[in-house]
Short mmCIF file of C-alpha atoms and ligand atoms in Angstrom, two decimals:
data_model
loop_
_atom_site.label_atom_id
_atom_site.label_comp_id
_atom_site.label_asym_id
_atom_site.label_seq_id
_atom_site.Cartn_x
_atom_site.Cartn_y
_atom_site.Cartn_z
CA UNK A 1 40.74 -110.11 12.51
CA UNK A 2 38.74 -107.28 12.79
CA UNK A 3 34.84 -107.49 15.12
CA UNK A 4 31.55 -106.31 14.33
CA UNK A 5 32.18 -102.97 16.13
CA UNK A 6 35.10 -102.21 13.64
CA UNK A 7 33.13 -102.42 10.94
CA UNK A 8 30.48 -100.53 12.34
CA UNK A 9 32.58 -97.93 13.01
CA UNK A 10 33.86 -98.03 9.56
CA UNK A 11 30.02 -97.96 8.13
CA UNK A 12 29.26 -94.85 10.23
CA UNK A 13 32.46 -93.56 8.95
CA UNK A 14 32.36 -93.82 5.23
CA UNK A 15 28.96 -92.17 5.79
CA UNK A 16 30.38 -89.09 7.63
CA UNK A 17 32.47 -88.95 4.59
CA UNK A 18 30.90 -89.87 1.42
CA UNK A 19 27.22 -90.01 2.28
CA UNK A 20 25.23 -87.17 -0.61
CA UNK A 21 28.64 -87.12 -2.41
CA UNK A 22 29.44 -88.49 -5.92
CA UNK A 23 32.93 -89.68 -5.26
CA UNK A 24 35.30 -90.76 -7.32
CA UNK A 25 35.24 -94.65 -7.42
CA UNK A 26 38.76 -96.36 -8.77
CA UNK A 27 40.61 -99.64 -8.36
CA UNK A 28 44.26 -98.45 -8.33
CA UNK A 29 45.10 -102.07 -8.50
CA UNK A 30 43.07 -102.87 -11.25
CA UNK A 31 41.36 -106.26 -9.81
CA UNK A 32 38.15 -104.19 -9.32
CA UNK A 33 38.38 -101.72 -11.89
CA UNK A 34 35.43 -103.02 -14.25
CA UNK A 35 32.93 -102.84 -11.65
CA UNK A 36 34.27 -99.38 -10.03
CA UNK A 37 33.51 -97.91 -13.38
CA UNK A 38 30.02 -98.90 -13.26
CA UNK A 39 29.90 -96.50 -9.70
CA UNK A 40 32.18 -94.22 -10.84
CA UNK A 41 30.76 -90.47 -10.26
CA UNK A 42 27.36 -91.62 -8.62
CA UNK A 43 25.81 -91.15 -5.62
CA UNK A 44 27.02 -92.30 -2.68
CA UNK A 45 23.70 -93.89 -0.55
CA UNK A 46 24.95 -95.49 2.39
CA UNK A 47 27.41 -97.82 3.89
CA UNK A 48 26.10 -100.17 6.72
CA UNK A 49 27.34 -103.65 8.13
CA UNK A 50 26.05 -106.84 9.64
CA UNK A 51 28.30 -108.65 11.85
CA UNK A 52 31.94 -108.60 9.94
CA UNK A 53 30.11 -108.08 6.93
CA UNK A 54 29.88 -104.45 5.10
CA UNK A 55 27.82 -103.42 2.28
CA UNK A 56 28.64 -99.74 0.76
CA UNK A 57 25.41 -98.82 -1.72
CA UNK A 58 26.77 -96.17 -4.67
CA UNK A 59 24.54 -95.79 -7.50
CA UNK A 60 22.10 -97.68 -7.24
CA UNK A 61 24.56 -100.67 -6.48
CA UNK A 62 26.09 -102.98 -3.54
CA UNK A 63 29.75 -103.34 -2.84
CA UNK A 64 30.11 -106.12 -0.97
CA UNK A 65 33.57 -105.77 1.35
CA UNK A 66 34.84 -108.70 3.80
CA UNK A 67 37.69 -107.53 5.39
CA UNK A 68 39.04 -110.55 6.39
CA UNK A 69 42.24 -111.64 8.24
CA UNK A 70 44.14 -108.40 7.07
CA UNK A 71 42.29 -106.13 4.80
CA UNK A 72 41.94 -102.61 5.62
CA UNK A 73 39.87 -99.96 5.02
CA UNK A 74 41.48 -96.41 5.90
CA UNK A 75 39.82 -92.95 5.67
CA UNK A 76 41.87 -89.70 5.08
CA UNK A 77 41.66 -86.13 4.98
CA UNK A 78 42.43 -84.54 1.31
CA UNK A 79 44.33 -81.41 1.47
CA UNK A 80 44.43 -80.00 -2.22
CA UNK A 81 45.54 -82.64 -4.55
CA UNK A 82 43.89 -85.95 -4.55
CA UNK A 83 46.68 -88.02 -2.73
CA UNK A 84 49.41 -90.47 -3.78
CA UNK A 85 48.41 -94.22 -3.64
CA UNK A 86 50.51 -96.04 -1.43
CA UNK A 87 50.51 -100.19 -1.73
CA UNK A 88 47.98 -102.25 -3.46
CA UNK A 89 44.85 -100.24 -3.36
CA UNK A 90 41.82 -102.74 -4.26
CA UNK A 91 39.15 -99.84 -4.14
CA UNK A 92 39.13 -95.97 -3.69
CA UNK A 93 36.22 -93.85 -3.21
CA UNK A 94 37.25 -89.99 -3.17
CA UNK A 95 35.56 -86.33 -3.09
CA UNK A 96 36.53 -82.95 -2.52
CA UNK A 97 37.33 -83.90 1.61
CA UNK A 98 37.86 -87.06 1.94
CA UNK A 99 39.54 -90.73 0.78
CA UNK A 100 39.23 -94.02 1.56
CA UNK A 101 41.35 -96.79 0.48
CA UNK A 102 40.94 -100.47 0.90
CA UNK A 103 43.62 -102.61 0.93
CA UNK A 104 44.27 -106.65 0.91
CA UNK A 105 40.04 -107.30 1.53
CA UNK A 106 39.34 -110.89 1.60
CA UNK A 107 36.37 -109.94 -0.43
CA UNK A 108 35.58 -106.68 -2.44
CA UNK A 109 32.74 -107.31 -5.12
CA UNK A 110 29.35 -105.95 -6.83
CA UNK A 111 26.28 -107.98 -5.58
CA UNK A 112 22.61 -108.12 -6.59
CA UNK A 113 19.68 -106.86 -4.08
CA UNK A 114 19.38 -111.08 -3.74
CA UNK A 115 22.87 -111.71 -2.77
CA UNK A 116 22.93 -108.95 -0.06
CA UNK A 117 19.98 -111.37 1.31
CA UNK A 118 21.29 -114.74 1.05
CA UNK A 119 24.68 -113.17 2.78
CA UNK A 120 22.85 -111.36 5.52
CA UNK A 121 19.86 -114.63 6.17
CA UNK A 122 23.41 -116.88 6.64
CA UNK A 123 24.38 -114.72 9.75
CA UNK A 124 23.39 -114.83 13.36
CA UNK A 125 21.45 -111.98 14.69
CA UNK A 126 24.21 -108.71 15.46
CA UNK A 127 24.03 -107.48 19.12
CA UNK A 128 24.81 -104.22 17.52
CA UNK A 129 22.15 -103.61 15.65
CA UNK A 130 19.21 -102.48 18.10
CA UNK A 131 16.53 -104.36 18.49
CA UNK A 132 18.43 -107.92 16.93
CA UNK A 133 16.60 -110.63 18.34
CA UNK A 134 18.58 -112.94 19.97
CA UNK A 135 16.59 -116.22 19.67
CA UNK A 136 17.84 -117.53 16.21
CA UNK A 137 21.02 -117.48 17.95
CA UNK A 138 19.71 -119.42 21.16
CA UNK A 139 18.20 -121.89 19.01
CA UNK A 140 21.44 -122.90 17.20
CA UNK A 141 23.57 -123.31 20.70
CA UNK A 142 20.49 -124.69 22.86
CA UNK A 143 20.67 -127.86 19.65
CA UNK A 144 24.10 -127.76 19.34
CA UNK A 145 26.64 -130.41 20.55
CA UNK A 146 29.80 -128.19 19.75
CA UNK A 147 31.53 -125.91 23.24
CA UNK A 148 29.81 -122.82 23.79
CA UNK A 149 33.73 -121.46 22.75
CA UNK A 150 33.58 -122.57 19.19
CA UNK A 151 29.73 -121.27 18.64
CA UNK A 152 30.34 -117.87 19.96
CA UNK A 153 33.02 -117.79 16.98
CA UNK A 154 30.33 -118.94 14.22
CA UNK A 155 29.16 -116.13 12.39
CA UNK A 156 25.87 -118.05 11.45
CA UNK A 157 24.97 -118.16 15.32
CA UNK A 158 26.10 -114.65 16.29
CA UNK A 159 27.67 -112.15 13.90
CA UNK A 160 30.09 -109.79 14.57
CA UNK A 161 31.77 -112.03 17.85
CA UNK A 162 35.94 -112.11 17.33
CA UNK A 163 38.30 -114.19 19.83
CA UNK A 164 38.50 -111.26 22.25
CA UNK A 165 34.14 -110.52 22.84
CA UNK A 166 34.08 -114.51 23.18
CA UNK A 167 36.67 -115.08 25.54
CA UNK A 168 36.36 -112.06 27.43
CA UNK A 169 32.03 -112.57 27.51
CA UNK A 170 32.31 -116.56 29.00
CA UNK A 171 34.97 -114.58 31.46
CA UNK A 172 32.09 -112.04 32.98
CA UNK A 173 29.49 -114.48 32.86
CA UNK A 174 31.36 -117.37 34.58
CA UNK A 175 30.81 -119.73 31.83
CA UNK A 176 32.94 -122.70 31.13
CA UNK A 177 33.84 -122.35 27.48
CA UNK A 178 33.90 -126.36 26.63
CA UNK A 179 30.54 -126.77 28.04
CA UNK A 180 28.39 -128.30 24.66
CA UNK A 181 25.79 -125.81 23.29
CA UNK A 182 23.11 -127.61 24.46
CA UNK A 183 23.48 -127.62 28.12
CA UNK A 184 24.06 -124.07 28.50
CA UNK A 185 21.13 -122.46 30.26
CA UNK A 186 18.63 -120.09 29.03
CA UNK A 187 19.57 -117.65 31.62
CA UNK A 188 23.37 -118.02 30.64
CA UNK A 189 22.50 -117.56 27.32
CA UNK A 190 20.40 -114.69 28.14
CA UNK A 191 22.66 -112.43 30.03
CA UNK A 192 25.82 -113.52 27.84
CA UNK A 193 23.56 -111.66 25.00
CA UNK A 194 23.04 -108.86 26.87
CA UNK A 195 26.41 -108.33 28.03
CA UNK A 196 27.64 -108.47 24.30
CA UNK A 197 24.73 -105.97 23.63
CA UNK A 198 26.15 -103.63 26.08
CA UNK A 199 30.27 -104.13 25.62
CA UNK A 200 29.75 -104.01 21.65
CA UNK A 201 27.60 -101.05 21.84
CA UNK A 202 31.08 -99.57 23.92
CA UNK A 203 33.31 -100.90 21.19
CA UNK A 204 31.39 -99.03 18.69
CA UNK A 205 31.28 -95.71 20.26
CA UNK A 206 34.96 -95.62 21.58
CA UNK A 207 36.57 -98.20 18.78
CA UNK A 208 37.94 -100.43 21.70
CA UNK A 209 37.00 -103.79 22.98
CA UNK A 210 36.66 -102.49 26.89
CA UNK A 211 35.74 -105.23 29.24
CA UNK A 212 36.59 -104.77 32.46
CA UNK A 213 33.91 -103.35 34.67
CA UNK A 214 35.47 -100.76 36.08
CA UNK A 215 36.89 -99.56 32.29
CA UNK A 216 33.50 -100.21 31.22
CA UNK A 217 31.72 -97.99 33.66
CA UNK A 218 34.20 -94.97 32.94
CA UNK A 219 33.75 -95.42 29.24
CA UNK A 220 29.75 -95.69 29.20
CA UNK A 221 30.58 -92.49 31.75
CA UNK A 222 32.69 -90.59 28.87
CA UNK A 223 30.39 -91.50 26.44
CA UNK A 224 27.32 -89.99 27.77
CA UNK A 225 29.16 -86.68 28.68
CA UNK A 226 31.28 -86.89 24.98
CA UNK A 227 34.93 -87.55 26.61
CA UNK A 228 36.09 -90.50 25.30
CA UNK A 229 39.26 -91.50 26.13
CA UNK A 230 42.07 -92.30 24.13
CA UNK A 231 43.58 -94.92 27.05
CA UNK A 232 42.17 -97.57 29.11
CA UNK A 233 44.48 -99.02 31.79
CA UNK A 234 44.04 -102.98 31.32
CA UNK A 235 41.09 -103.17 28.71
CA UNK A 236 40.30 -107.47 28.91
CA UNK A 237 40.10 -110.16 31.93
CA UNK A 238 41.53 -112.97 30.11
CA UNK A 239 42.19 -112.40 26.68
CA UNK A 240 46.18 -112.90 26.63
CA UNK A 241 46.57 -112.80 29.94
CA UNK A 242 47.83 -116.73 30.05
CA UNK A 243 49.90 -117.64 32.90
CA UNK A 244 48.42 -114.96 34.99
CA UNK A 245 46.26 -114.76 37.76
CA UNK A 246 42.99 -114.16 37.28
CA UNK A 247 41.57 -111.19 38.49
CA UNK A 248 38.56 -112.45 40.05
CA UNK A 249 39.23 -115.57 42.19
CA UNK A 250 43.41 -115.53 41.75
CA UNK A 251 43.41 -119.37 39.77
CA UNK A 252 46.01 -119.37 36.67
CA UNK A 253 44.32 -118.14 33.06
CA UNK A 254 44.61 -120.68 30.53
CA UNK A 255 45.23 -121.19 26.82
CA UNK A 256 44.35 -123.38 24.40
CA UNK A 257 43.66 -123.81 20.56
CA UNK A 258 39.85 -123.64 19.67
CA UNK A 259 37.91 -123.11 16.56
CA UNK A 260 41.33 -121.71 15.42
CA UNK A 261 41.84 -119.06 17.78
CA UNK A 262 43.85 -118.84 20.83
CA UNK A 263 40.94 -119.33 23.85
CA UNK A 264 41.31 -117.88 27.20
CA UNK A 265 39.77 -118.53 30.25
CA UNK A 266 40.15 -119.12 33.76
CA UNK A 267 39.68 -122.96 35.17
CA UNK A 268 38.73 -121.64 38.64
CA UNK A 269 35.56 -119.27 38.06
CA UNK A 270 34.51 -119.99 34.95
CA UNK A 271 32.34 -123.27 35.83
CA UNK A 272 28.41 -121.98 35.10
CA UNK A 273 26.56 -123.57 32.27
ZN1 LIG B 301 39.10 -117.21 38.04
#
């Protein structure tokens, strides 16, 4: 499943492309077709996203898109004719330069001004939007008996946290991922958050989940000078890495089974509430 800094990227995206255009709004497919019409032709506003969520405004309107386990939602340079559809399209914007198709979306649908609320009040705060305040979020785990490994996954505590940001974050911050909520420490908490501030903020900007120090370093390095990359040697600590040693103190990395996802961690260094 995609993480908050793909669909980020994908906001920032569709804007580069569509933004002060009229496109073309379709539903090859036909399961969205009624409501594309309604769009169809009118000015595209903005696309933005909170957490995993993404909202695309045309014409006055909210398309509400949830990717989900396997949806996609690809941009493409038109060259002449407008070009072939290829699968099950569920939605197509399209203008003079570019397309974008989305395909197999767990959720693609019109919403009302007070939908977009209720869907956005539901989730945590989003370390990638600047300035998200990371209390609401402290609040929930500081009360919580669940592992710190399952509420890193829950959207409604943080949004925009996948399996690899929440194994690879309790990995650089030494925190033992069955620990309860509640007696992780405020200053655990704290720099957890600001470590996901600064590896999402990466992930945006390069499209890569980069957390290894070093990696990390050289990317915040390319990014200030404009040289990204398109490479990083071993990108993650833990995150698949089972059976290995771990990089830090040389223990095996572990796996198991948690909030649905495949957890990683080291049994050795990872031992701070
Ligand atoms: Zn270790």
């Amino acid at each position: 499943m995609p993480e908050g800094h793909t669909l980020h990227r994908l906001a920032r995206e569709l804007n580069e492309a569509f933004a002060g255009t009229m496109p073309q709004v379709t539903s090859p497919q036909g399961r969205f077709a009624e409501s594309a019409a309604l769009v169809d032709g009118r000015l595209f506003e903005r696309a933005w996203a909170h957490g995993k969520l993404l909202f695309v405004e045309v014409g006055g309107q909210t398309i509400h898109v949830h990717l989900g386990l396997i949806g996609k939602f690809q941009i493409a340079p038109v060259v002449g004719i407008e070009p072939p559809v290829n699968g099950v399209v569920r939605l197509r914007l399209l203008n003079e330069h570019r397309v974008a198709d989305l395909r197999g979306p767990m959720v693609c649908d019109l919403v009302t001004p007070e939908e977009v609320d209720a869907l956005v009040t539901r989730q945590g705060p989003d370390p990638i939007q600047p300035g998200a305040d990371p209390v609401p979020a402290w609040e929930r785990i500081h009360r919580s008996g669940k592992s710190i490994a399952e509420l890193l996954m829950d959207q409604t505590v943080i949004a925009g946290i996948g399996n690899i940001y929440r194994c690879e974050v309790l990995f650089r911050q030494r925190v033992g991922p069955a620990y309860a909520g509640k007696r992780i420490k405020r200053t655990s908490f704290d720099a957890m958050w600001s470590d996901l501030v600064r590896l999402m903020a990466v992930g945006v900007q390069t499209g890569r989940i980069i957390t290894v120090e070093e990696d990390l370093e050289a990317a915040e390095r390319d990014i200030a000078t404009g040289r990204i990359k398109p490479e990083y040697d071993r990108p993650n600590y833990v995150y698949q890495h089972d059976g290995e040693p771990c990089p830090r103190c040389g223990s095996r990395v572990r796996t198991r089974v948690l909030a649905g996802r495949n957890l990683y961690w080291c049994g050795g260094c990872q031992r701070r509430t």
